[in-house]
Each structure stands twice: as structure tokens, then as C-alpha cells.
Coordinates of C-alpha atoms and ligand atoms in Angstrom, one line a residue:
M196 CA 57.0 27.8 -2.0
A197 CA 53.6 29.1 -2.8
K198 CA 53.6 32.4 -4.7
D199 CA 51.0 34.3 -2.5
K200 CA 52.9 33.4 0.7
Q201 CA 56.3 34.3 -0.7
P202 CA 57.3 37.7 0.7
S203 CA 59.6 39.5 -1.6
I204 CA 63.1 39.9 -0.4
K205 CA 63.9 42.9 -2.6
D206 CA 60.4 44.4 -2.5
D207 CA 59.5 44.6 1.2
T208 CA 55.8 45.2 0.7
P209 CA 54.2 42.2 2.3
V210 CA 51.2 40.4 0.9
T211 CA 47.9 41.1 2.8
A212 CA 47.7 37.7 4.5
D213 CA 51.0 38.3 6.3
A214 CA 50.4 42.0 7.0
Q215 CA 49.6 41.5 10.6
V216 CA 52.7 39.3 11.2
L217 CA 54.9 41.9 9.6
D218 CA 53.3 44.7 11.6
D219 CA 54.2 42.8 14.8
L220 CA 57.6 41.6 13.6
P221 CA 60.0 44.2 12.1
A222 CA 61.9 43.3 9.0
S223 CA 65.1 43.2 11.0
V224 CA 63.9 40.1 12.8
F225 CA 63.5 38.3 9.5
F226 CA 67.0 39.5 8.5
Q227 CA 68.5 38.2 11.8
A228 CA 66.7 34.9 11.5
V229 CA 68.2 34.4 8.1
E230 CA 71.6 35.7 9.1
H231 CA 71.9 33.4 12.1
S232 CA 70.2 30.4 10.5
P233 CA 72.4 27.2 10.8
V234 CA 71.7 26.5 7.1
A235 CA 74.0 28.1 4.5
I236 CA 71.7 30.7 2.8
S237 CA 72.4 32.8 -0.3
I238 CA 70.3 35.2 -2.4
T239 CA 71.2 35.8 -6.0
D240 CA 70.1 37.8 -9.0
L241 CA 68.6 36.0 -12.0
H242 CA 72.1 34.9 -13.2
A243 CA 73.0 33.4 -9.9
N244 CA 75.3 36.2 -9.0
I245 CA 75.4 36.3 -5.2
L246 CA 73.8 39.4 -3.6
Y247 CA 73.7 38.1 0.0
S248 CA 75.2 35.2 2.0
N249 CA 74.7 34.4 5.7
R250 CA 77.1 33.4 8.4
A251 CA 76.5 29.6 7.9
F252 CA 77.4 30.1 4.2
T253 CA 80.7 31.5 5.3
K254 CA 81.3 28.6 7.7
E255 CA 80.3 26.0 5.1
T256 CA 82.2 27.4 2.1
G257 CA 85.1 29.3 3.7
Y258 CA 84.1 32.5 1.7
A259 CA 83.3 35.6 3.8
S260 CA 80.3 37.6 2.5
D261 CA 82.5 40.3 0.9
E262 CA 84.5 37.7 -0.9
V263 CA 81.4 36.2 -2.7
I264 CA 79.1 39.1 -3.1
G265 CA 79.0 39.9 -6.8
R266 CA 80.5 36.5 -7.7
N267 CA 78.5 33.7 -9.4
E268 CA 77.3 30.6 -7.4
S269 CA 79.4 28.6 -9.8
V270 CA 82.4 29.7 -7.7
L271 CA 81.4 26.8 -5.5
S272 CA 81.3 24.3 -8.4
N273 CA 83.9 21.6 -8.3
R274 CA 83.4 21.3 -12.1
N275 CA 82.6 17.6 -12.0
T276 CA 78.9 17.8 -11.4
P277 CA 77.3 16.5 -14.5
R278 CA 75.8 19.1 -16.9
L279 CA 72.4 17.4 -16.7
V280 CA 72.2 18.2 -13.0
Y281 CA 72.6 22.0 -13.6
D282 CA 70.2 21.8 -16.6
A283 CA 67.6 20.2 -14.2
L284 CA 68.2 23.0 -11.7
W285 CA 67.8 25.8 -14.2
G286 CA 64.9 24.1 -15.9
R287 CA 63.0 24.0 -12.6
L288 CA 63.8 27.6 -11.8
Q289 CA 62.6 28.8 -15.2
Q290 CA 59.3 27.1 -14.4
Q291 CA 59.3 29.1 -11.2
K292 CA 59.6 25.9 -9.2
P293 CA 62.1 24.9 -6.5
W294 CA 64.8 22.3 -7.1
S295 CA 66.6 20.1 -4.7
G296 CA 69.6 17.8 -5.2
V297 CA 73.2 17.1 -4.3
L298 CA 76.2 18.8 -5.9
V299 CA 79.9 18.4 -5.5
N300 CA 81.1 21.8 -4.2
R301 CA 84.6 23.1 -3.5
R302 CA 85.4 25.2 -0.5
K303 CA 87.6 28.2 -0.7
D304 CA 90.5 26.1 0.6
G305 CA 89.9 23.6 -2.3
K306 CA 88.4 20.9 -0.1
R307 CA 85.5 19.1 -1.8
Y308 CA 82.2 18.5 0.0
L309 CA 78.8 17.3 -0.9
A310 CA 76.2 20.0 -0.8
E311 CA 72.5 19.1 -0.4
L312 CA 71.1 22.2 -2.1
V313 CA 67.6 23.6 -2.3
V314 CA 67.1 26.5 -4.8
A315 CA 63.9 28.4 -5.1
P316 CA 62.7 31.5 -7.0
V317 CA 61.7 34.6 -5.1
L318 CA 58.6 36.3 -6.8
N319 CA 57.2 39.7 -6.6
D320 CA 53.6 40.7 -6.4
D321 CA 53.3 40.5 -10.2
N322 CA 54.4 36.9 -10.0
E323 CA 57.7 37.7 -11.6
T324 CA 60.9 36.0 -10.5
I325 CA 63.2 38.7 -9.1
H326 CA 65.8 36.6 -7.2
Y327 CA 66.9 33.1 -6.4
L328 CA 67.2 31.7 -2.9
G329 CA 69.8 29.0 -2.2
M330 CA 70.1 26.9 0.9
H331 CA 72.6 24.1 1.4
R332 CA 74.2 21.9 4.0
D333 CA 77.2 19.7 4.0
V334 CA 76.1 16.0 3.7
T335 CA 79.6 14.5 3.0
E336 CA 79.6 12.5 6.2
L337 CA 76.0 11.4 5.8
Y338 CA 76.8 10.2 2.3
A339 CA 80.0 8.5 3.5
L340 CA 77.9 6.7 6.1
E341 CA 75.3 5.7 3.5
Q342 CA 78.0 4.5 1.2
R343 CA 79.5 2.5 4.1
V344 CA 76.2 0.9 4.8
Q345 CA 75.7 0.1 1.1
N346 CA 79.2 -1.3 0.8
Q347 CA 78.8 -3.4 3.9
K348 CA 75.4 -4.6 2.7
A349 CA 77.0 -5.5 -0.7
M350 CA 79.9 -7.3 1.0
I351 CA 77.6 -9.2 3.4
E352 CA 75.4 -10.2 0.5
K353 CA 78.4 -11.4 -1.5
A354 CA 79.7 -13.4 1.5
V355 CA 76.3 -14.8 2.4
N356 CA 75.8 -15.9 -1.3
A357 CA 79.2 -17.4 -1.5
A358 CA 78.6 -19.6 1.6
N359 CA 77.8 -23.2 0.9
V360 CA 75.2 -23.3 3.6
A361 CA 71.6 -22.1 3.1
I362 CA 70.9 -18.9 5.1
V363 CA 67.5 -17.4 5.6
L364 CA 66.3 -14.5 7.8
L365 CA 62.7 -14.6 9.0
D366 CA 60.7 -11.8 10.6
E367 CA 58.2 -12.2 13.4
D368 CA 55.5 -13.3 10.9
E369 CA 58.0 -15.9 9.5
K370 CA 58.2 -14.0 6.3
I371 CA 61.6 -14.1 4.5
V372 CA 63.5 -10.9 4.8
L373 CA 66.8 -12.1 3.4
D374 CA 68.0 -15.4 1.8
N375 CA 71.1 -16.5 -0.1
L376 CA 71.7 -18.5 -3.3
A377 CA 72.0 -21.8 -1.5
Y378 CA 68.6 -21.2 0.2
K379 CA 67.1 -20.3 -3.2
T380 CA 68.5 -23.6 -4.6
L381 CA 66.9 -25.5 -1.7
A382 CA 63.6 -23.7 -2.3
A383 CA 63.7 -24.8 -6.0
D384 CA 64.4 -28.4 -4.9
L385 CA 61.5 -28.4 -2.3
A386 CA 59.0 -26.4 -4.5
P387 CA 56.1 -25.9 -4.1
Q388 CA 56.9 -26.1 -0.4
E389 CA 58.8 -23.3 1.3
P390 CA 61.9 -24.7 3.0
S391 CA 61.7 -22.3 6.0
Q392 CA 58.1 -23.4 6.7
V393 CA 59.0 -27.1 6.4
I394 CA 62.0 -26.7 8.7
L395 CA 60.1 -24.6 11.3
H396 CA 57.3 -27.3 11.3
A397 CA 59.9 -30.1 11.8
L398 CA 61.7 -28.0 14.5
R399 CA 58.4 -27.3 16.3
N400 CA 57.6 -31.1 16.3
E401 CA 60.9 -31.8 17.9
M402 CA 61.4 -28.8 20.2
G403 CA 57.9 -27.3 20.8
D404 CA 57.3 -23.6 20.4
L405 CA 60.3 -21.7 19.2
D406 CA 59.1 -18.6 21.0
V407 CA 61.0 -16.2 18.8
S408 CA 58.3 -13.5 18.4
R409 CA 57.6 -13.5 22.2
G410 CA 61.2 -13.0 23.0
R411 CA 61.8 -16.1 25.0
G412 CA 63.6 -18.1 22.3
K413 CA 67.3 -18.2 22.7
G414 CA 68.3 -19.9 19.5
F415 CA 69.6 -23.4 19.0
K416 CA 72.5 -25.2 17.4
D417 CA 73.1 -28.3 15.3
H418 CA 69.5 -29.5 15.3
E419 CA 69.2 -32.2 12.7
I420 CA 66.2 -32.9 10.6
R421 CA 65.5 -35.1 7.7
L422 CA 63.5 -34.1 4.6
E423 CA 62.3 -36.1 1.7
I424 CA 63.2 -34.1 -1.4
G425 CA 63.0 -34.3 -5.2
R426 CA 60.9 -36.4 -7.6
N427 CA 62.1 -39.6 -6.0
R428 CA 61.5 -38.2 -2.5
Q429 CA 65.2 -38.9 -1.6
S430 CA 66.1 -38.4 2.1
R431 CA 68.3 -35.5 2.8
W432 CA 69.7 -34.6 6.3
Y433 CA 70.1 -31.0 7.4
S434 CA 71.8 -29.6 10.4
I435 CA 70.1 -26.4 11.5
D436 CA 71.4 -23.5 13.6
G437 CA 68.9 -20.9 14.7
S438 CA 69.8 -17.5 16.1
V439 CA 67.6 -14.7 17.3
I440 CA 68.6 -11.3 16.0
E441 CA 67.3 -8.1 17.6
I442 CA 67.1 -5.2 15.2
G443 CA 66.0 -1.6 16.0
D444 CA 62.8 -0.5 14.3
E445 CA 63.3 2.0 11.4
T446 CA 59.9 3.7 11.5
A447 CA 59.4 7.3 12.7
D448 CA 57.1 6.1 15.5
S449 CA 59.9 4.2 17.1
F450 CA 62.4 7.1 17.0
F451 CA 62.3 7.7 20.8
A452 CA 60.8 4.4 22.0
Q453 CA 63.3 2.2 20.0
P454 CA 61.3 -1.1 20.3
E455 CA 63.2 -4.0 18.9
R456 CA 62.1 -6.4 16.3
R457 CA 63.2 -10.0 16.6
Y458 CA 64.3 -12.0 13.6
L459 CA 65.2 -15.6 13.3
M460 CA 68.2 -16.6 11.2
L461 CA 68.3 -20.2 10.1
V462 CA 71.6 -21.6 8.9
I463 CA 70.9 -24.8 7.0
K464 CA 73.8 -27.2 6.5
D465 CA 73.3 -30.2 4.2
V466 CA 74.9 -33.1 6.0
T467 CA 73.4 -35.8 3.8
E468 CA 76.8 -37.3 2.6
L469 CA 78.0 -37.6 6.2
R470 CA 74.8 -39.2 7.3
R471 CA 74.8 -41.6 4.3
R472 CA 78.3 -42.7 5.1
Q473 CA 77.4 -43.1 8.8
H474 CA 74.2 -44.9 7.8
A475 CA 76.1 -47.3 5.5
E476 CA 78.5 -48.1 8.4
Q477 CA 75.7 -48.5 10.8
M478 CA 73.9 -50.9 8.4
N479 CA 77.0 -53.0 7.9
A480 CA 77.4 -53.3 11.7
L481 CA 73.7 -54.1 12.1
K482 CA 73.9 -56.8 9.4
L483 CA 76.8 -58.4 11.2
L484 CA 75.0 -58.2 14.5
I485 CA 71.8 -59.7 13.1
A486 CA 73.7 -62.4 11.3
E487 CA 75.4 -63.3 14.5
E488 CA 72.2 -63.1 16.4
E489 CA 70.4 -65.3 13.8
S490 CA 73.1 -68.0 13.9
L491 CA 73.0 -68.0 17.7
Q492 CA 69.2 -68.1 17.6
S493 CA 69.2 -71.0 15.2
M494 CA 71.7 -72.8 17.5
R495 CA 69.5 -72.1 20.4
E496 CA 66.5 -73.4 18.6
A497 CA 68.3 -76.6 17.5
L498 CA 69.5 -77.3 21.0
N499 CA 66.2 -76.5 22.6
G500 CA 64.6 -78.8 20.0
A501 CA 67.0 -81.6 20.9
L502 CA 66.4 -81.0 24.6
Y503 CA 62.7 -81.2 24.1
Q504 CA 63.1 -84.5 22.2
F505 CA 65.5 -85.8 24.7
Q506 CA 63.2 -85.1 27.6
R507 CA 60.5 -87.5 26.4
P508 CA 62.4 -90.8 26.6
L509 CA 63.8 -89.8 29.9
N510 CA 60.3 -89.1 31.2
L511 CA 59.2 -92.5 29.9
M512 CA 62.1 -94.3 31.5
T513 CA 61.4 -92.5 34.8
A514 CA 57.8 -93.7 34.6
A515 CA 58.9 -97.2 33.8
V516 CA 61.2 -97.3 36.9
R517 CA 58.3 -96.0 39.0
M518 CA 56.1 -98.8 37.7
L519 CA 58.7 -101.5 38.2
E520 CA 59.4 -100.3 41.8
Q521 CA 55.8 -100.7 42.6
R522 CA 55.9 -104.3 41.3
K523 CA 59.2 -105.1 43.0
G524 CA 59.4 -108.6 44.6
D525 CA 56.2 -109.7 42.9
E526 CA 57.1 -112.3 40.4
H527 CA 60.2 -111.5 38.3
A528 CA 63.6 -111.8 39.8
L529 CA 65.0 -109.7 36.9
T530 CA 63.1 -106.5 38.1
E531 CA 65.9 -105.4 40.4
Q532 CA 68.5 -105.6 37.6
V533 CA 66.2 -103.8 35.1
I534 CA 65.5 -101.0 37.6
G535 CA 69.3 -100.7 38.2
A536 CA 70.0 -100.5 34.4
L537 CA 67.2 -98.0 33.9
R538 CA 68.4 -95.9 36.8
E539 CA 71.9 -95.8 35.2
A540 CA 70.3 -94.9 31.9
I541 CA 68.3 -92.1 33.5
S542 CA 71.3 -90.7 35.4
A543 CA 73.4 -90.7 32.2
G544 CA 70.5 -89.2 30.3
N545 CA 70.0 -86.4 32.9
E546 CA 73.7 -85.7 32.8
A547 CA 73.6 -85.4 29.0
H548 CA 70.5 -83.2 29.3
E549 CA 72.2 -80.9 31.7
K550 CA 75.3 -80.7 29.5
L551 CA 73.2 -79.9 26.5
E552 CA 71.2 -77.3 28.5
N553 CA 74.5 -75.6 29.5
A554 CA 75.6 -75.6 25.8
V555 CA 72.6 -73.4 24.8
P556 CA 74.0 -69.9 24.2
K557 CA 72.7 -67.5 26.8
E558 CA 70.8 -64.4 25.7
H559 CA 72.3 -61.0 26.8
P560 CA 69.9 -58.6 28.5
G561 CA 71.2 -55.8 26.1
V562 CA 71.2 -52.1 26.8
K563 CA 68.1 -49.9 26.4
T564 CA 68.4 -46.7 24.4
S565 CA 66.2 -44.1 22.9
I566 CA 65.0 -45.4 19.6
N567 CA 63.6 -43.7 16.5
M568 CA 61.0 -46.2 15.3
N569 CA 60.9 -44.7 11.8
E570 CA 64.6 -45.2 11.5
L571 CA 64.5 -48.8 12.9
L572 CA 61.7 -49.9 10.6
R573 CA 63.4 -48.3 7.6
N574 CA 66.6 -50.2 8.5
V575 CA 64.6 -53.5 8.8
L576 CA 63.1 -53.0 5.4
E577 CA 66.5 -52.1 3.9
L578 CA 67.9 -55.3 5.4
C579 CA 65.1 -57.3 3.8
T580 CA 65.3 -55.5 0.4
G581 CA 67.1 -58.4 -1.3
D582 CA 64.5 -61.0 -0.3
L583 CA 61.6 -58.6 -1.1
L584 CA 63.0 -58.0 -4.6
K585 CA 63.7 -61.7 -5.1
H586 CA 60.1 -62.6 -4.4
G587 CA 58.6 -59.7 -6.3
I588 CA 57.0 -58.2 -3.2
L589 CA 55.7 -54.7 -3.3
V590 CA 56.4 -52.7 -0.1
D591 CA 53.9 -50.1 1.2
W592 CA 55.6 -48.2 4.0
H593 CA 54.4 -44.9 5.3
P594 CA 56.4 -43.5 8.1
P595 CA 54.5 -40.9 10.1
L596 CA 55.9 -37.4 9.8
H597 CA 56.9 -37.4 13.5
M598 CA 57.5 -40.3 15.8
P599 CA 58.3 -39.8 19.4
A600 CA 61.4 -41.7 20.7
L601 CA 60.8 -45.1 22.3
V602 CA 63.1 -46.5 25.0
G603 CA 64.0 -50.1 24.3
N604 CA 66.6 -52.6 23.2
E605 CA 67.4 -51.7 19.7
S606 CA 68.9 -55.0 18.5
R607 CA 66.0 -57.0 20.0
L608 CA 63.5 -54.7 18.4
H609 CA 65.3 -55.1 15.1
S610 CA 65.1 -58.9 15.5
L611 CA 61.4 -58.6 16.3
F612 CA 60.4 -56.7 13.2
K613 CA 62.9 -58.5 10.9
Q614 CA 61.3 -61.8 12.1
L615 CA 57.8 -60.4 11.2
V616 CA 58.9 -59.2 7.8
D617 CA 60.8 -62.5 7.1
N618 CA 57.6 -64.4 8.1
A619 CA 55.5 -62.3 5.7
I620 CA 58.0 -62.8 2.9
E621 CA 58.0 -66.5 3.4
A622 CA 54.2 -66.8 3.7
M623 CA 53.7 -64.9 0.4
A624 CA 56.6 -66.7 -1.4
S625 CA 55.4 -70.2 -0.4
S626 CA 51.7 -69.6 -1.1
G627 CA 52.5 -68.8 -4.7
S628 CA 50.0 -66.0 -4.7
S629 CA 50.4 -63.5 -7.6
R630 CA 49.5 -60.5 -5.4
R631 CA 52.4 -59.9 -3.1
E632 CA 52.2 -56.8 -1.0
L633 CA 53.8 -56.1 2.3
N634 CA 52.3 -53.2 4.2
M635 CA 53.9 -51.6 7.2
V636 CA 52.2 -48.9 9.2
A637 CA 53.5 -47.2 12.4
R638 CA 51.4 -44.8 14.4
V639 CA 51.1 -43.5 18.0
E640 CA 47.9 -44.1 19.8
G641 CA 47.0 -43.8 23.5
G642 CA 50.7 -43.7 24.6
D643 CA 51.6 -46.7 22.5
V644 CA 53.6 -47.1 19.3
I645 CA 51.5 -49.4 17.2
V646 CA 53.2 -51.2 14.3
T647 CA 51.3 -53.4 11.9
V648 CA 52.9 -55.8 9.4
S649 CA 50.4 -57.0 6.9
D650 CA 50.9 -59.4 4.0
T651 CA 48.8 -60.9 1.2
G652 CA 49.8 -64.5 2.0
P653 CA 47.5 -67.4 3.0
G654 CA 46.8 -65.9 6.5
V655 CA 46.6 -67.8 9.8
P656 CA 43.5 -69.9 10.5
E657 CA 41.5 -68.8 13.5
E658 CA 42.3 -71.9 15.6
N659 CA 46.1 -71.2 15.2
R660 CA 46.1 -67.5 15.9
T661 CA 47.1 -68.0 19.6
R662 CA 49.1 -71.2 19.1
I663 CA 51.6 -69.8 16.6
F664 CA 53.2 -67.9 19.5
E665 CA 53.8 -71.2 21.4
P666 CA 57.3 -72.7 21.4
F667 CA 57.9 -75.3 18.7
F668 CA 54.5 -74.7 17.1
S669 CA 55.0 -74.6 13.4
T670 CA 52.7 -75.1 10.4
K671 CA 55.9 -75.7 8.3
P672 CA 57.3 -79.1 7.8
H673 CA 60.5 -79.9 9.8
T674 CA 63.4 -80.1 7.5
N675 CA 67.1 -80.7 7.7
Q676 CA 67.7 -77.2 6.4
G677 CA 67.0 -75.8 9.9
A678 CA 63.8 -74.1 9.2
G679 CA 60.6 -74.9 10.9
Y680 CA 61.6 -75.1 14.6
G681 CA 58.6 -72.9 15.4
M682 CA 60.5 -70.5 17.6
G683 CA 60.3 -67.3 15.5
L684 CA 57.0 -66.0 16.9
T685 CA 57.8 -67.2 20.4
I686 CA 60.9 -65.0 20.3
V687 CA 58.7 -62.1 18.9
Q688 CA 56.4 -62.6 21.9
E689 CA 59.3 -62.7 24.2
I690 CA 60.8 -59.4 22.9
V691 CA 57.4 -57.7 23.0
S692 CA 56.9 -58.8 26.6
E693 CA 60.4 -57.5 27.5
H694 CA 59.1 -54.1 26.3
L695 CA 55.8 -54.5 28.3
G696 CA 53.9 -54.6 25.0
T697 CA 51.4 -56.9 23.3
V698 CA 51.4 -58.8 20.0
Y699 CA 48.5 -60.5 18.3
I700 CA 47.1 -61.5 14.9
D701 CA 44.4 -59.1 13.7
P702 CA 41.3 -61.3 13.5
L703 CA 39.5 -58.8 11.2
Y704 CA 42.2 -58.7 8.5
Q705 CA 41.0 -60.7 5.5
E706 CA 43.7 -60.2 2.8
G707 CA 46.4 -62.4 4.5
C708 CA 48.0 -62.1 7.9
R709 CA 48.3 -58.9 9.9
V710 CA 50.5 -58.9 13.0
C711 CA 49.9 -56.0 15.4
V712 CA 52.6 -55.0 17.8
H713 CA 51.8 -52.5 20.6
L714 CA 54.8 -51.0 22.5
P715 CA 54.1 -48.5 25.3
L716 CA 56.1 -45.3 25.1
N717 CA 56.3 -44.4 28.7
T718 CA 57.4 -47.7 30.2
G719 CA 60.2 -50.0 29.7
R720 CA 62.8 -47.5 30.8
S721 CA 65.8 -48.9 32.6
Ligands
LIG170 P1 76.6 27.4 -16.4 O1 75.6 26.5 -15.8 O2 77.1 27.0 -17.7 O3 76.0 28.8 -16.5 C1 76.8 29.9 -16.9 C2 76.2 31.1 -16.3 O4 74.9 31.2 -16.6 C3 76.3 31.0 -14.8 O5 76.4 32.3 -14.3 C4 74.9 30.5 -14.5 O6 74.6 30.9 -13.2 C5 74.1 31.1 -15.5 N1 73.0 30.4 -16.0 C6 73.0 29.1 -16.5 N2 71.8 28.7 -16.9 C7 71.0 29.8 -16.6 C8 69.6 30.0 -16.9 N3 68.8 29.1 -17.4 N4 69.1 31.2 -16.5 C9 70.0 32.2 -16.0 N5 71.2 32.0 -15.8 C10 71.7 30.8 -16.1 N6 76.2 25.5 -8.5 C11 77.2 24.8 -7.8 O7 78.0 24.2 -8.4 N7 77.2 24.9 -6.4 C12 76.2 25.6 -5.7 O8 76.3 25.6 -4.5 C13 75.3 26.4 -6.4 N8 74.3 27.1 -5.8 C14 73.4 27.8 -6.5 C15 72.5 28.6 -5.8 C16 71.6 29.3 -6.6 C17 70.6 30.2 -5.8 C18 71.5 29.3 -8.0 C19 70.5 30.0 -8.7 C20 72.4 28.5 -8.7 C21 73.4 27.8 -7.9 N9 74.4 27.0 -8.6 C22 75.3 26.3 -7.9 C23 74.3 26.8 -10.1 C24 75.4 27.7 -10.7 O9 74.8 29.0 -10.9 C25 75.9 27.2 -12.0 O10 74.8 27.0 -12.9 C26 76.6 25.9 -11.9 O11 77.6 26.1 -10.9 C27 77.3 25.5 -13.2 O12 78.4 26.4 -13.4 P2 78.9 26.8 -14.9 O13 80.1 27.6 -14.8 O14 79.0 25.5 -15.7 O15 77.8 27.6 -15.4

């Protein structure tokens, strides 16, 4: 309260600035205003002895005016307010300054309440303190509410910190408003990257715009992402739940309008162990499947090879019969017998051919599913790890951050890329070159997934680049060990065609051999 605007309560001579107001408003109006004010008001002498108390004072304290007039304000003290508080109060008053604070008061009936008190000096024209003015209100309920909020906040913080899932709350600008210990640990693991940003980026890649700030986002559940973490960039899997929380604005501007702010809460569950176990089981199943497929394939190749070899003498015999028939009756009487014998041989041969053909294991059309190419290529490399290590081959594999799903036959595509990696390993191992590097790149271009498998082996001469996809074409010697049937790339070609794609040897690659596989993304659905 400024001294020159402070009308004296005892001395009713107003200061000049307020003279007009007091002319218009009689002193009784001021008295009634104070008397009926809803705030508990008291006026004391310089020792805090009460000279006046209004109706609200009576209502608040339980003391009628005549019960407190002449008594000290300390009658309201509950005797457990720290001394320091009173010292501060009196210190301010001695400096002719107002003081405000909270005291524990006791009503006439003994009930305690919290009083939010403002005390101020009342000055006369000579700038001397002549009285003290006290105004207080009961803030017990408000304090209880505040405490409840504080307690709940503390409990929530404790519970959130004890949770073994990482929790983070983001505002509309994606700034962190609240996070727990598990989230902070994740942030330390991912540093310098911020987990929430990495996760939002991955989620947007998978789900498009999250639309949280524009109010259309509804949240999501169990969305799984994979992050490469730590010095060794180890894969970790996280299951993410996202919920949109609407919270009322706390600023004064929004008191009547109550616009809502939208927050996104991410609950990040580490499911790495589960995924690792699933992955190990999946890899074991895949190994069995591939081993079975490979043994069937080598049987197919062996039988097809035998059929191919078998067909030649049969063709020769057929040609010989045709020739002998043309010369029938000419000179030799034996012709008829020879033809007969040959016919028998051809018929027996055809019968054997047919039996052999039926013995070739049939290929199953397989089921088409949605395939994550990154996952598939990673599995192929994992399956070949033993051979790659054995031959001291360095692997350079850069999966793209995000790869759209491709619809195809998973086990056939596995066989395709395993064949290409096996070929590359064999080419580098057999060439004896000291630089052994296998490079695998996958990318999406013009609606195709393009995978290139490059090696630093001897490469394929220009004249063979098309022929190596032909059946039984092989640059390797035929051995008894079963290798060298020359069907590997034919099968690669076959699988690529099943997926409406193309495969070729890159003519521009100079370091060895580079096989390029193009698989369209939007076809091949069944
Ligand atoms: P002490 O603080 O030890 O004081 C003893 C006596 O001296 C009291 O009469 C006190 O009023 C007076 N006194 C202390 N210091 C000074 C000083 N520097 N100058 C002059 N006199 C002094 N207290 C409450 O607990 N609840 C209230 O609601 C409350 N309202 C107040 C309203 C006003 C307008 C004023 C001026 C004071 C108010 N007080 C209130 C403070 C109260 O006067 C006591 O200081 C306080 O209650 C402590 O009591 P005490 O018995 O320990 O007295």
C-alpha cells in the first residue's frame, strides 16, 4: 500500500488526491464496505491488540467482535507456527511494508485452519504507523487439494519410475514433458539420439502421419520396431503403445475457453529376449526347411541330369530305326530283325525314362506372404555365416532404414538369395584371391525392390553372362560329389520369374561378379 494513498483509519482527514471521492462517499460507506467484506478483516494497535473486527472475521474465527476487541491477534495462534514466520511478519511491519503468508490458526472452538494472511501498516499524514490492518481467509481446503495433487504426483512418479517399461510424454511440439527412469536408461543407450525422435521416425515410416497435434490421432497398440543400439549396434526390438492424452490448458487466457492440449504418451516395452528366442526357433525351422529343399533340389538335379543323358541314346536309336525303315527290303535280310530289336530297346528306354521322370520330386507352389526383405536377407547371411567365416570373407551389408513389404514365396526367395550368396562364396574361395568381400545392397527404386549381390571373385566372362542361367550350363567340372550340375542359376531365374522379376549379371561391375535381382513390389500377389 502506497503511503500517499493510504487513508488513515483513525485519523479521518483524507489526503488531497482522494478528497473528491470522500466528499462524494461518506465515511460510513467505507465502514460498511469493510464490515460486509467477505474477507476476515481486523485493525489493531501497534502491539497487535485488536481494535476492530468485521463480520467475516467472526465467521472465520468463531469470535464475535466483543470477544476479541482488546485481545491480541495471538489469540488466533495455534502455537505451532515457527517463530521465524512471526519474525518475518514483524520485520516487514517495522519497515512499514506489508507481509503476506500462511499461518496455522485456531478457531474459538479449537479447530485448526490455515489462514492466508496479509498484514499492512496504516500510516498517518506524517508517515507514522498508527495501526495495523489484517486480512485473512481460510485456505485449508485449497492446501489439502494442493497436497493431494502433490501426493498424487509423487505417487504417480514413483509408480512410473518403478515400471520396467520406458514411458515418455510428449507435447504437441514433440518435446518431452515427463519421462521415467527406464526411458532415461534407454536415452543413455541411444545417445546422442533421442529415443522418442527415433521411435516417432520409425512409427511414421510404418504408419504415416501420427496426427496427434491435429487431433485426429487415436493412438495405437503393440506396434513393434527394431533399433540398432550400443557400440556394436546390437538389434533390439521394442513394442510401442501410443495414447493421446487431452489436458486442459493452465494459462489465464484459457480460463473460460478451456482449449485442450494434446499429448502423446509412448510406452516402450523391450521385447528383445522374446524376439531373439522366436528368431532362434525361426532360424532352426528355416535351416531344416532349406536343408530339405537343398537335398530335394540336388535329387532333382541328379535325376534331371540322368534324364538328359538318357534322352540322347534314345534319340539316336530312334534316328537309326528311321534310317533302317527307309532302307527296308533293300539288301540286308537282317534289317527287319534289327529294327525289331531297336524298337524293343526304344520302348524299354522310353518306359525307363518315364519312370525316372515320375521319380523327380515335384516342386510345391508354396504360399505367398508379406515379406520383410531386410529380415529375409539378414537370415540368409546368418545361415551362411559359417561358410563366410571359413573362407575369411568380409561381409558388407547395409539394410535400408525402411523397406516396404514384398508379397512372395518366402522359402523360394530364401533359396534364391542363399544360392547367390553360396555362388559368391564358392567363386571367391575357388579363385584363391586374397581380397574376399561380399557386398549386399537392397533398395527400392521405381516400384521394385532391387537386391545386388557382389563378390570379388573371378567374375563371369561376357560370353557366359546369359548362358549361366541355362540349365546344365556350368563352368565347374562335373564331379562325383554332386556339385556342378549347373542348375543353381536356372533355379534362381525360375524363382525370379515366379515373382515377375528379372535377374542379370551387371556388365559394368569390374571387381568380380555382381548379380542384380529386380522384384516388383505391386505384383505377384496371389
Ligand atoms: P509474540 O510474537 O512473541 O509477540 C508477543 C507480543 O508482542 C504480541 O502481543 C505481539 O503481537 C507483540 N509483538 C511481537 N513482535 C512485535 C513487534 N516487533 N512490534 C510490536 N509488537 C510486537 N498471529 C497469528 O498467529 N494469527 C493471526 O491471524 C495473526 N494476525 C495478525 C494480524 C495483525 C494485524 C498483526 C499485526 C499480527 C497478527 N498476528 C497473528 C501476529 C501476532 O500478533 C503474534 O505475533 C503471533 O501470534 C505470535 O504470538 P506470540 O504469543 O508468540 O507473540
